mmCIF file with all atom_site columns, C-alpha atoms and ligand atoms in Angstrom:
data_model
loop_
_atom_site.group_PDB
_atom_site.id
_atom_site.type_symbol
_atom_site.label_atom_id
_atom_site.label_alt_id
_atom_site.label_comp_id
_atom_site.label_asym_id
_atom_site.label_entity_id
_atom_site.label_seq_id
_atom_site.pdbx_PDB_ins_code
_atom_site.Cartn_x
_atom_site.Cartn_y
_atom_site.Cartn_z
_atom_site.occupancy
_atom_site.B_iso_or_equiv
_atom_site.pdbx_formal_charge
_atom_site.auth_seq_id
_atom_site.auth_comp_id
_atom_site.auth_asym_id
_atom_site.auth_atom_id
_atom_site.pdbx_PDB_model_num
ATOM   1   C CA  . MET A 1 1   ? 51.016 65.473 44.136 1.00 0.00 ? 1   MET A CA  1
ATOM   2   C CA  . GLU A 1 2   ? 54.495 64.887 45.601 1.00 0.00 ? 2   GLU A CA  1
ATOM   3   C CA  . LYS A 1 3   ? 56.019 66.540 42.524 1.00 0.00 ? 3   LYS A CA  1
ATOM   4   C CA  . LEU A 1 4   ? 53.743 69.561 42.974 1.00 0.00 ? 4   LEU A CA  1
ATOM   5   C CA  . LEU A 1 5   ? 54.966 69.749 46.598 1.00 0.00 ? 5   LEU A CA  1
ATOM   6   C CA  . ALA A 1 6   ? 58.675 69.367 45.692 1.00 0.00 ? 6   ALA A CA  1
ATOM   7   C CA  . ASN A 1 7   ? 58.212 72.113 43.065 1.00 0.00 ? 7   ASN A CA  1
ATOM   8   C CA  . GLU A 1 8   ? 56.621 74.365 45.744 1.00 0.00 ? 8   GLU A CA  1
ATOM   9   C CA  . LEU A 1 9   ? 53.413 74.661 43.621 1.00 0.00 ? 9   LEU A CA  1
ATOM   10  C CA  . VAL A 1 10  ? 51.385 73.648 46.683 1.00 0.00 ? 10  VAL A CA  1
ATOM   11  C CA  . ARG A 1 11  ? 52.078 73.986 50.372 1.00 0.00 ? 11  ARG A CA  1
ATOM   12  C CA  . SER A 1 12  ? 50.838 70.593 51.506 1.00 0.00 ? 12  SER A CA  1
ATOM   13  C CA  . ILE A 1 13  ? 49.118 67.544 50.076 1.00 0.00 ? 13  ILE A CA  1
ATOM   14  C CA  . GLY A 1 14  ? 46.415 65.335 51.572 1.00 0.00 ? 14  GLY A CA  1
ATOM   15  C CA  . VAL A 1 15  ? 43.753 62.765 50.790 1.00 0.00 ? 15  VAL A CA  1
ATOM   16  C CA  . SER A 1 16  ? 40.051 62.314 51.268 1.00 0.00 ? 16  SER A CA  1
ATOM   17  C CA  . ASN A 1 17  ? 37.853 59.340 51.969 1.00 0.00 ? 17  ASN A CA  1
ATOM   18  C CA  . PHE A 1 18  ? 40.900 57.105 52.585 1.00 0.00 ? 18  PHE A CA  1
ATOM   19  C CA  . LEU A 1 19  ? 40.042 53.982 54.616 1.00 0.00 ? 19  LEU A CA  1
ATOM   20  C CA  . PRO A 1 20  ? 42.848 52.045 56.433 1.00 0.00 ? 20  PRO A CA  1
ATOM   21  C CA  . GLU A 1 21  ? 43.423 49.861 53.427 1.00 0.00 ? 21  GLU A CA  1
ATOM   22  C CA  . HIS A 1 22  ? 43.757 52.887 51.169 1.00 0.00 ? 22  HIS A CA  1
ATOM   23  C CA  . LEU A 1 23  ? 46.251 54.518 53.575 1.00 0.00 ? 23  LEU A CA  1
ATOM   24  C CA  . GLU A 1 24  ? 48.292 51.284 53.802 1.00 0.00 ? 24  GLU A CA  1
ATOM   25  C CA  . THR A 1 25  ? 48.545 51.165 50.018 1.00 0.00 ? 25  THR A CA  1
ATOM   26  C CA  . LEU A 1 26  ? 49.538 54.747 49.738 1.00 0.00 ? 26  LEU A CA  1
ATOM   27  C CA  . LEU A 1 27  ? 52.026 54.718 52.628 1.00 0.00 ? 27  LEU A CA  1
ATOM   28  C CA  . ALA A 1 28  ? 53.751 51.653 51.202 1.00 0.00 ? 28  ALA A CA  1
ATOM   29  C CA  . SER A 1 29  ? 55.039 53.762 48.324 1.00 0.00 ? 29  SER A CA  1
ATOM   30  C CA  . ALA A 1 30  ? 54.614 57.376 49.261 1.00 0.00 ? 30  ALA A CA  1
ATOM   31  C CA  . GLU A 1 31  ? 57.634 59.578 50.034 1.00 0.00 ? 31  GLU A CA  1
ATOM   32  C CA  . VAL A 1 32  ? 55.464 62.151 51.724 1.00 0.00 ? 32  VAL A CA  1
ATOM   33  C CA  . THR A 1 33  ? 52.856 61.262 54.381 1.00 0.00 ? 33  THR A CA  1
ATOM   34  C CA  . PRO A 1 34  ? 49.629 63.058 53.511 1.00 0.00 ? 34  PRO A CA  1
ATOM   35  C CA  . ALA A 1 35  ? 49.070 66.129 55.778 1.00 0.00 ? 35  ALA A CA  1
ATOM   36  C CA  . VAL A 1 36  ? 45.349 65.330 56.157 1.00 0.00 ? 36  VAL A CA  1
ATOM   37  C CA  . ASN A 1 37  ? 42.615 62.760 55.517 1.00 0.00 ? 37  ASN A CA  1
ATOM   38  C CA  . GLN A 1 38  ? 39.270 64.405 55.005 1.00 0.00 ? 38  GLN A CA  1
ATOM   39  C CA  . ILE A 1 39  ? 36.590 61.943 56.047 1.00 0.00 ? 39  ILE A CA  1
ATOM   40  C CA  . GLU A 1 40  ? 32.934 61.893 57.010 1.00 0.00 ? 40  GLU A CA  1
ATOM   41  C CA  . LEU A 1 41  ? 32.894 62.391 60.751 1.00 0.00 ? 41  LEU A CA  1
ATOM   42  C CA  . HIS A 1 42  ? 30.194 63.622 63.148 1.00 0.00 ? 42  HIS A CA  1
ATOM   43  C CA  . PRO A 1 43  ? 28.707 62.584 66.501 1.00 0.00 ? 43  PRO A CA  1
ATOM   44  C CA  . THR A 1 44  ? 26.516 59.850 64.939 1.00 0.00 ? 44  THR A CA  1
ATOM   45  C CA  . PHE A 1 45  ? 29.321 58.580 62.661 1.00 0.00 ? 45  PHE A CA  1
ATOM   46  C CA  . GLN A 1 46  ? 32.712 58.827 64.317 1.00 0.00 ? 46  GLN A CA  1
ATOM   47  C CA  . GLN A 1 47  ? 35.002 56.328 62.502 1.00 0.00 ? 47  GLN A CA  1
ATOM   48  C CA  . ARG A 1 48  ? 37.154 56.105 65.686 1.00 0.00 ? 48  ARG A CA  1
ATOM   49  C CA  . GLU A 1 49  ? 39.550 53.441 64.461 1.00 0.00 ? 49  GLU A CA  1
ATOM   50  C CA  . LEU A 1 50  ? 40.226 55.265 61.240 1.00 0.00 ? 50  LEU A CA  1
ATOM   51  C CA  . ALA A 1 51  ? 40.686 58.585 63.026 1.00 0.00 ? 51  ALA A CA  1
ATOM   52  C CA  . SER A 1 52  ? 43.122 56.952 65.512 1.00 0.00 ? 52  SER A CA  1
ATOM   53  C CA  . LEU A 1 53  ? 45.131 55.388 62.730 1.00 0.00 ? 53  LEU A CA  1
ATOM   54  C CA  . CYS A 1 54  ? 45.456 58.693 60.932 1.00 0.00 ? 54  CYS A CA  1
ATOM   55  C CA  . ARG A 1 55  ? 46.640 60.362 64.114 1.00 0.00 ? 55  ARG A CA  1
ATOM   56  C CA  . GLU A 1 56  ? 49.123 57.571 64.809 1.00 0.00 ? 56  GLU A CA  1
ATOM   57  C CA  . LYS A 1 57  ? 50.563 58.138 61.309 1.00 0.00 ? 57  LYS A CA  1
ATOM   58  C CA  . GLY A 1 58  ? 50.765 61.928 61.801 1.00 0.00 ? 58  GLY A CA  1
ATOM   59  C CA  . ILE A 1 59  ? 47.838 62.539 59.390 1.00 0.00 ? 59  ILE A CA  1
ATOM   60  C CA  . ALA A 1 60  ? 45.485 65.286 60.581 1.00 0.00 ? 60  ALA A CA  1
ATOM   61  C CA  . VAL A 1 61  ? 41.819 64.331 60.617 1.00 0.00 ? 61  VAL A CA  1
ATOM   62  C CA  . GLU A 1 62  ? 39.449 66.688 58.888 1.00 0.00 ? 62  GLU A CA  1
ATOM   63  C CA  . ALA A 1 63  ? 35.746 66.139 59.348 1.00 0.00 ? 63  ALA A CA  1
ATOM   64  C CA  . TYR A 1 64  ? 33.424 66.655 56.424 1.00 0.00 ? 64  TYR A CA  1
ATOM   65  C CA  . SER A 1 65  ? 29.700 66.856 57.060 1.00 0.00 ? 65  SER A CA  1
ATOM   66  C CA  . PRO A 1 66  ? 30.817 67.722 60.660 1.00 0.00 ? 66  PRO A CA  1
ATOM   67  C CA  . LEU A 1 67  ? 27.278 68.641 61.648 1.00 0.00 ? 67  LEU A CA  1
ATOM   68  C CA  . GLY A 1 68  ? 25.874 65.431 60.119 1.00 0.00 ? 68  GLY A CA  1
ATOM   69  C CA  . GLN A 1 69  ? 24.407 67.785 57.467 1.00 0.00 ? 69  GLN A CA  1
ATOM   70  C CA  . GLY A 1 70  ? 22.365 69.315 60.288 1.00 0.00 ? 70  GLY A CA  1
ATOM   71  C CA  . ALA A 1 71  ? 20.821 65.996 61.417 1.00 0.00 ? 71  ALA A CA  1
ATOM   72  C CA  . ASP A 1 72  ? 23.020 65.646 64.523 1.00 0.00 ? 72  ASP A CA  1
ATOM   73  C CA  . LEU A 1 73  ? 21.906 69.038 65.924 1.00 0.00 ? 73  LEU A CA  1
ATOM   74  C CA  . THR A 1 74  ? 18.653 67.658 67.203 1.00 0.00 ? 74  THR A CA  1
ATOM   75  C CA  . ALA A 1 75  ? 20.170 64.921 69.426 1.00 0.00 ? 75  ALA A CA  1
ATOM   76  C CA  . ASP A 1 76  ? 19.074 65.208 73.007 1.00 0.00 ? 76  ASP A CA  1
ATOM   77  C CA  . ALA A 1 77  ? 22.656 65.206 74.355 1.00 0.00 ? 77  ALA A CA  1
ATOM   78  C CA  . VAL A 1 78  ? 23.658 68.076 71.945 1.00 0.00 ? 78  VAL A CA  1
ATOM   79  C CA  . GLN A 1 79  ? 20.567 70.095 72.848 1.00 0.00 ? 79  GLN A CA  1
ATOM   80  C CA  . ALA A 1 80  ? 21.143 69.618 76.579 1.00 0.00 ? 80  ALA A CA  1
ATOM   81  C CA  . VAL A 1 81  ? 24.846 70.674 76.386 1.00 0.00 ? 81  VAL A CA  1
ATOM   82  C CA  . ALA A 1 82  ? 23.882 73.664 74.256 1.00 0.00 ? 82  ALA A CA  1
ATOM   83  C CA  . ALA A 1 83  ? 21.268 74.788 76.803 1.00 0.00 ? 83  ALA A CA  1
ATOM   84  C CA  . ALA A 1 84  ? 23.813 74.438 79.615 1.00 0.00 ? 84  ALA A CA  1
ATOM   85  C CA  . HIS A 1 85  ? 26.250 76.763 77.876 1.00 0.00 ? 85  HIS A CA  1
ATOM   86  C CA  . GLY A 1 86  ? 23.794 79.207 76.243 1.00 0.00 ? 86  GLY A CA  1
ATOM   87  C CA  . ALA A 1 87  ? 25.347 78.052 72.979 1.00 0.00 ? 87  ALA A CA  1
ATOM   88  C CA  . THR A 1 88  ? 23.733 76.667 69.852 1.00 0.00 ? 88  THR A CA  1
ATOM   89  C CA  . PRO A 1 89  ? 23.656 72.963 68.987 1.00 0.00 ? 89  PRO A CA  1
ATOM   90  C CA  . ALA A 1 90  ? 25.993 73.624 65.984 1.00 0.00 ? 90  ALA A CA  1
ATOM   91  C CA  . GLN A 1 91  ? 28.531 75.290 68.246 1.00 0.00 ? 91  GLN A CA  1
ATOM   92  C CA  . VAL A 1 92  ? 28.390 72.387 70.706 1.00 0.00 ? 92  VAL A CA  1
ATOM   93  C CA  . VAL A 1 93  ? 29.046 69.853 67.868 1.00 0.00 ? 93  VAL A CA  1
ATOM   94  C CA  . LEU A 1 94  ? 31.902 71.933 66.471 1.00 0.00 ? 94  LEU A CA  1
ATOM   95  C CA  . ALA A 1 95  ? 33.435 72.372 69.916 1.00 0.00 ? 95  ALA A CA  1
ATOM   96  C CA  . TRP A 1 96  ? 33.183 68.555 70.426 1.00 0.00 ? 96  TRP A CA  1
ATOM   97  C CA  . HIS A 1 97  ? 35.141 68.077 67.185 1.00 0.00 ? 97  HIS A CA  1
ATOM   98  C CA  . LEU A 1 98  ? 37.773 70.625 68.183 1.00 0.00 ? 98  LEU A CA  1
ATOM   99  C CA  . SER A 1 99  ? 38.155 69.018 71.672 1.00 0.00 ? 99  SER A CA  1
ATOM   100 C CA  . GLN A 1 100 ? 39.504 65.945 69.890 1.00 0.00 ? 100 GLN A CA  1
ATOM   101 C CA  . GLY A 1 101 ? 41.847 67.883 67.569 1.00 0.00 ? 101 GLY A CA  1
ATOM   102 C CA  . THR A 1 102 ? 39.703 67.291 64.584 1.00 0.00 ? 102 THR A CA  1
ATOM   103 C CA  . ILE A 1 103 ? 39.616 69.947 61.834 1.00 0.00 ? 103 ILE A CA  1
ATOM   104 C CA  . VAL A 1 104 ? 36.136 70.951 60.802 1.00 0.00 ? 104 VAL A CA  1
ATOM   105 C CA  . ILE A 1 105 ? 34.660 72.305 57.565 1.00 0.00 ? 105 ILE A CA  1
ATOM   106 C CA  . PRO A 1 106 ? 31.053 73.045 58.258 1.00 0.00 ? 106 PRO A CA  1
ATOM   107 C CA  . LYS A 1 107 ? 29.120 74.345 55.263 1.00 0.00 ? 107 LYS A CA  1
ATOM   108 C CA  . THR A 1 108 ? 26.565 77.154 55.500 1.00 0.00 ? 108 THR A CA  1
ATOM   109 C CA  . ALA A 1 109 ? 25.107 79.475 52.985 1.00 0.00 ? 109 ALA A CA  1
ATOM   110 C CA  . ASN A 1 110 ? 24.088 81.858 55.807 1.00 0.00 ? 110 ASN A CA  1
ATOM   111 C CA  . ALA A 1 111 ? 26.463 84.646 57.030 1.00 0.00 ? 111 ALA A CA  1
ATOM   112 C CA  . ASP A 1 112 ? 25.031 84.608 60.588 1.00 0.00 ? 112 ASP A CA  1
ATOM   113 C CA  . ARG A 1 113 ? 25.514 80.907 60.931 1.00 0.00 ? 113 ARG A CA  1
ATOM   114 C CA  . MET A 1 114 ? 29.053 81.231 59.536 1.00 0.00 ? 114 MET A CA  1
ATOM   115 C CA  . ALA A 1 115 ? 29.858 83.719 62.393 1.00 0.00 ? 115 ALA A CA  1
ATOM   116 C CA  . GLU A 1 116 ? 28.089 81.316 64.901 1.00 0.00 ? 116 GLU A CA  1
ATOM   117 C CA  . ASN A 1 117 ? 30.136 78.470 63.643 1.00 0.00 ? 117 ASN A CA  1
ATOM   118 C CA  . PHE A 1 118 ? 33.436 80.421 63.955 1.00 0.00 ? 118 PHE A CA  1
ATOM   119 C CA  . ALA A 1 119 ? 32.516 81.356 67.510 1.00 0.00 ? 119 ALA A CA  1
ATOM   120 C CA  . ALA A 1 120 ? 32.439 77.625 68.540 1.00 0.00 ? 120 ALA A CA  1
ATOM   121 C CA  . ALA A 1 121 ? 36.217 77.802 68.738 1.00 0.00 ? 121 ALA A CA  1
ATOM   122 C CA  . ALA A 1 122 ? 35.769 79.720 72.029 1.00 0.00 ? 122 ALA A CA  1
ATOM   123 C CA  . LEU A 1 123 ? 33.466 77.181 73.563 1.00 0.00 ? 123 LEU A CA  1
ATOM   124 C CA  . ASP A 1 124 ? 35.073 74.683 76.048 1.00 0.00 ? 124 ASP A CA  1
ATOM   125 C CA  . LEU A 1 125 ? 33.083 71.570 76.877 1.00 0.00 ? 125 LEU A CA  1
ATOM   126 C CA  . THR A 1 126 ? 33.675 69.557 80.090 1.00 0.00 ? 126 THR A CA  1
ATOM   127 C CA  . ALA A 1 127 ? 35.036 65.952 79.797 1.00 0.00 ? 127 ALA A CA  1
ATOM   128 C CA  . SER A 1 128 ? 31.611 64.712 80.781 1.00 0.00 ? 128 SER A CA  1
ATOM   129 C CA  . GLU A 1 129 ? 29.938 66.728 78.007 1.00 0.00 ? 129 GLU A CA  1
ATOM   130 C CA  . VAL A 1 130 ? 32.397 65.466 75.427 1.00 0.00 ? 130 VAL A CA  1
ATOM   131 C CA  . GLU A 1 131 ? 31.678 61.925 76.610 1.00 0.00 ? 131 GLU A CA  1
ATOM   132 C CA  . GLN A 1 132 ? 27.906 62.405 76.281 1.00 0.00 ? 132 GLN A CA  1
ATOM   133 C CA  . ILE A 1 133 ? 28.296 63.542 72.676 1.00 0.00 ? 133 ILE A CA  1
ATOM   134 C CA  . SER A 1 134 ? 30.733 60.760 71.949 1.00 0.00 ? 134 SER A CA  1
ATOM   135 C CA  . GLY A 1 135 ? 28.047 58.391 73.080 1.00 0.00 ? 135 GLY A CA  1
ATOM   136 C CA  . LEU A 1 136 ? 25.897 59.299 70.097 1.00 0.00 ? 136 LEU A CA  1
ATOM   137 C CA  . ASP A 1 137 ? 27.821 57.147 67.601 1.00 0.00 ? 137 ASP A CA  1
ATOM   138 C CA  . SER A 1 138 ? 25.431 55.001 65.590 1.00 0.00 ? 138 SER A CA  1
ATOM   139 C CA  . GLY A 1 139 ? 27.835 53.872 62.870 1.00 0.00 ? 139 GLY A CA  1
ATOM   140 C CA  . GLN A 1 140 ? 25.364 55.286 60.347 1.00 0.00 ? 140 GLN A CA  1
ATOM   141 C CA  . ARG A 1 141 ? 27.014 56.914 57.394 1.00 0.00 ? 141 ARG A CA  1
ATOM   142 C CA  . ILE A 1 142 ? 25.337 59.709 55.431 1.00 0.00 ? 142 ILE A CA  1
ATOM   143 C CA  . GLY A 1 143 ? 27.603 59.832 52.356 1.00 0.00 ? 143 GLY A CA  1
ATOM   144 C CA  . THR A 1 144 ? 28.905 57.220 50.052 1.00 0.00 ? 144 THR A CA  1
ATOM   145 C CA  . ASP A 1 145 ? 30.983 54.376 51.577 1.00 0.00 ? 145 ASP A CA  1
ATOM   146 C CA  . PRO A 1 146 ? 34.535 54.793 50.226 1.00 0.00 ? 146 PRO A CA  1
ATOM   147 C CA  . ALA A 1 147 ? 34.907 50.948 50.335 1.00 0.00 ? 147 ALA A CA  1
ATOM   148 C CA  . ILE A 1 148 ? 32.432 50.624 47.522 1.00 0.00 ? 148 ILE A CA  1
ATOM   149 C CA  . ALA A 1 149 ? 32.626 53.955 45.717 1.00 0.00 ? 149 ALA A CA  1
ATOM   150 C CA  . ALA A 1 150 ? 33.952 53.328 42.159 1.00 0.00 ? 150 ALA A CA  1
ATOM   151 C CA  . HIS A 1 151 ? 36.632 56.003 42.382 1.00 0.00 ? 151 HIS A CA  1
ATOM   152 C CA  . THR A 1 152 ? 38.209 54.702 45.528 1.00 0.00 ? 152 THR A CA  1
ATOM   153 C CA  . GLN A 1 153 ? 38.349 50.987 44.825 1.00 0.00 ? 153 GLN A CA  1
ATOM   154 C CA  . LEU A 1 154 ? 41.835 49.533 44.967 1.00 0.00 ? 154 LEU A CA  1
HETATM 155 N N1  . NAP B 2 .   ? 35.424 64.948 50.626 1.00 0.00 ? 1   NAP B N1  1
HETATM 156 C C1  . NAP B 2 .   ? 34.201 64.544 50.469 1.00 0.00 ? 1   NAP B C1  1
HETATM 157 O O1  . NAP B 2 .   ? 33.909 63.482 49.937 1.00 0.00 ? 1   NAP B O1  1
HETATM 158 C C2  . NAP B 2 .   ? 33.082 65.414 50.987 1.00 0.00 ? 1   NAP B C2  1
HETATM 159 C C3  . NAP B 2 .   ? 31.779 64.909 51.037 1.00 0.00 ? 1   NAP B C3  1
HETATM 160 C C4  . NAP B 2 .   ? 30.742 65.694 51.537 1.00 0.00 ? 1   NAP B C4  1
HETATM 161 C C5  . NAP B 2 .   ? 31.043 66.962 51.954 1.00 0.00 ? 1   NAP B C5  1
HETATM 162 N N2  . NAP B 2 .   ? 32.247 67.481 51.830 1.00 0.00 ? 1   NAP B N2  1
HETATM 163 C C6  . NAP B 2 .   ? 32.562 68.867 52.270 1.00 0.00 ? 1   NAP B C6  1
HETATM 164 O O2  . NAP B 2 .   ? 32.179 69.062 53.616 1.00 0.00 ? 1   NAP B O2  1
HETATM 165 C C7  . NAP B 2 .   ? 31.564 70.380 53.741 1.00 0.00 ? 1   NAP B C7  1
HETATM 166 C C8  . NAP B 2 .   ? 30.502 70.286 54.765 1.00 0.00 ? 1   NAP B C8  1
HETATM 167 O O3  . NAP B 2 .   ? 29.736 69.115 54.702 1.00 0.00 ? 1   NAP B O3  1
HETATM 168 P P1  . NAP B 2 .   ? 28.140 69.104 54.402 1.00 0.00 ? 1   NAP B P1  1
HETATM 169 O O4  . NAP B 2 .   ? 27.671 70.305 53.695 1.00 0.00 ? 1   NAP B O4  1
HETATM 170 O O5  . NAP B 2 .   ? 27.892 67.691 53.825 1.00 0.00 ? 1   NAP B O5  1
HETATM 171 O O6  . NAP B 2 .   ? 27.525 68.985 55.896 1.00 0.00 ? 1   NAP B O6  1
HETATM 172 P P2  . NAP B 2 .   ? 27.591 69.895 57.245 1.00 0.00 ? 1   NAP B P2  1
HETATM 173 O O7  . NAP B 2 .   ? 28.530 70.983 57.134 1.00 0.00 ? 1   NAP B O7  1
HETATM 174 O O8  . NAP B 2 .   ? 27.652 68.947 58.348 1.00 0.00 ? 1   NAP B O8  1
HETATM 175 O O9  . NAP B 2 .   ? 26.044 70.464 57.247 1.00 0.00 ? 1   NAP B O9  1
HETATM 176 C C9  . NAP B 2 .   ? 25.634 71.498 56.304 1.00 0.00 ? 1   NAP B C9  1
HETATM 177 C C10 . NAP B 2 .   ? 24.161 71.743 56.730 1.00 0.00 ? 1   NAP B C10 1
HETATM 178 O O10 . NAP B 2 .   ? 24.180 72.273 58.045 1.00 0.00 ? 1   NAP B O10 1
HETATM 179 C C11 . NAP B 2 .   ? 23.461 73.538 58.014 1.00 0.00 ? 1   NAP B C11 1
HETATM 180 N N3  . NAP B 2 .   ? 24.160 74.391 59.073 1.00 0.00 ? 1   NAP B N3  1
HETATM 181 C C12 . NAP B 2 .   ? 25.449 74.897 59.015 1.00 0.00 ? 1   NAP B C12 1
HETATM 182 N N4  . NAP B 2 .   ? 25.724 75.612 60.040 1.00 0.00 ? 1   NAP B N4  1
HETATM 183 C C13 . NAP B 2 .   ? 24.573 75.608 60.780 1.00 0.00 ? 1   NAP B C13 1
HETATM 184 C C14 . NAP B 2 .   ? 24.194 76.170 62.067 1.00 0.00 ? 1   NAP B C14 1
HETATM 185 N N5  . NAP B 2 .   ? 25.093 76.916 62.752 1.00 0.00 ? 1   NAP B N5  1
HETATM 186 N N6  . NAP B 2 .   ? 22.981 75.939 62.584 1.00 0.00 ? 1   NAP B N6  1
HETATM 187 C C15 . NAP B 2 .   ? 22.070 75.168 61.840 1.00 0.00 ? 1   NAP B C15 1
HETATM 188 N N7  . NAP B 2 .   ? 22.408 74.615 60.651 1.00 0.00 ? 1   NAP B N7  1
HETATM 189 C C16 . NAP B 2 .   ? 23.603 74.817 60.151 1.00 0.00 ? 1   NAP B C16 1
HETATM 190 C C17 . NAP B 2 .   ? 23.568 74.045 56.601 1.00 0.00 ? 1   NAP B C17 1
HETATM 191 O O11 . NAP B 2 .   ? 22.450 74.850 56.295 1.00 0.00 ? 1   NAP B O11 1
HETATM 192 P P3  . NAP B 2 .   ? 22.600 76.349 55.808 1.00 0.00 ? 1   NAP B P3  1
HETATM 193 O O12 . NAP B 2 .   ? 23.517 76.398 54.613 1.00 0.00 ? 1   NAP B O12 1
HETATM 194 O O13 . NAP B 2 .   ? 21.143 76.728 55.460 1.00 0.00 ? 1   NAP B O13 1
HETATM 195 O O14 . NAP B 2 .   ? 23.123 77.138 56.957 1.00 0.00 ? 1   NAP B O14 1
HETATM 196 C C18 . NAP B 2 .   ? 23.522 72.749 55.805 1.00 0.00 ? 1   NAP B C18 1
HETATM 197 O O15 . NAP B 2 .   ? 22.219 72.332 55.597 1.00 0.00 ? 1   NAP B O15 1
HETATM 198 C C19 . NAP B 2 .   ? 31.013 70.692 52.302 1.00 0.00 ? 1   NAP B C19 1
HETATM 199 O O16 . NAP B 2 .   ? 31.115 72.078 52.056 1.00 0.00 ? 1   NAP B O16 1
HETATM 200 C C20 . NAP B 2 .   ? 31.845 69.834 51.335 1.00 0.00 ? 1   NAP B C20 1
HETATM 201 O O17 . NAP B 2 .   ? 32.789 70.526 50.651 1.00 0.00 ? 1   NAP B O17 1
HETATM 202 C C21 . NAP B 2 .   ? 33.293 66.698 51.363 1.00 0.00 ? 1   NAP B C21 1
#
């Protein structure tokens, strides 16, 4: 990947599902710090330590399954903040991510929801609202744990 970058065949290079131990191994020999680490991150699964480590190293955090695959949209705190702003729960969750400088890649097969999701960039949450949503972390992952996935074992 570094060669592709050096040869200007790609503009930037990054990683996905890298846990701290994976980053440590990579950074010990890498010449280029990855631009981004794409990880599972949503209100009920926030991976705070990993996200902080990435930011300390200058690696942007990109949230996959940013809506918790839709499951986080029904949380009471999300619904209450949405009602207060006349916004949708998805917009509130996306605005919460953006408030922390996290890149989001929500998936939708519906054009109206895609427009709705883009509009979340204009929604500003108060510090208290951000805190309420941050309080939803349960540590419950939806996807595969990179620590035990065969393709990411050291
Ligand atoms: N790097 C990795 O290992 C990895 C792993 C998993 C996923 N990803 C990537 O992350 C992207 C997103 O993750 P994801 O699909 O797992 O989860 P997600 O984006 O959190 O949730 C997708 C679900 O939310 C629904 N949705 C989207 N916008 C909505 C809205 N405004 N209101 C209500 N429901 C809404 C979608 O339904 P509709 O389509 O019906 O709107 C779909 O069921 C994927 O495209 C994938 O490429 C990467």
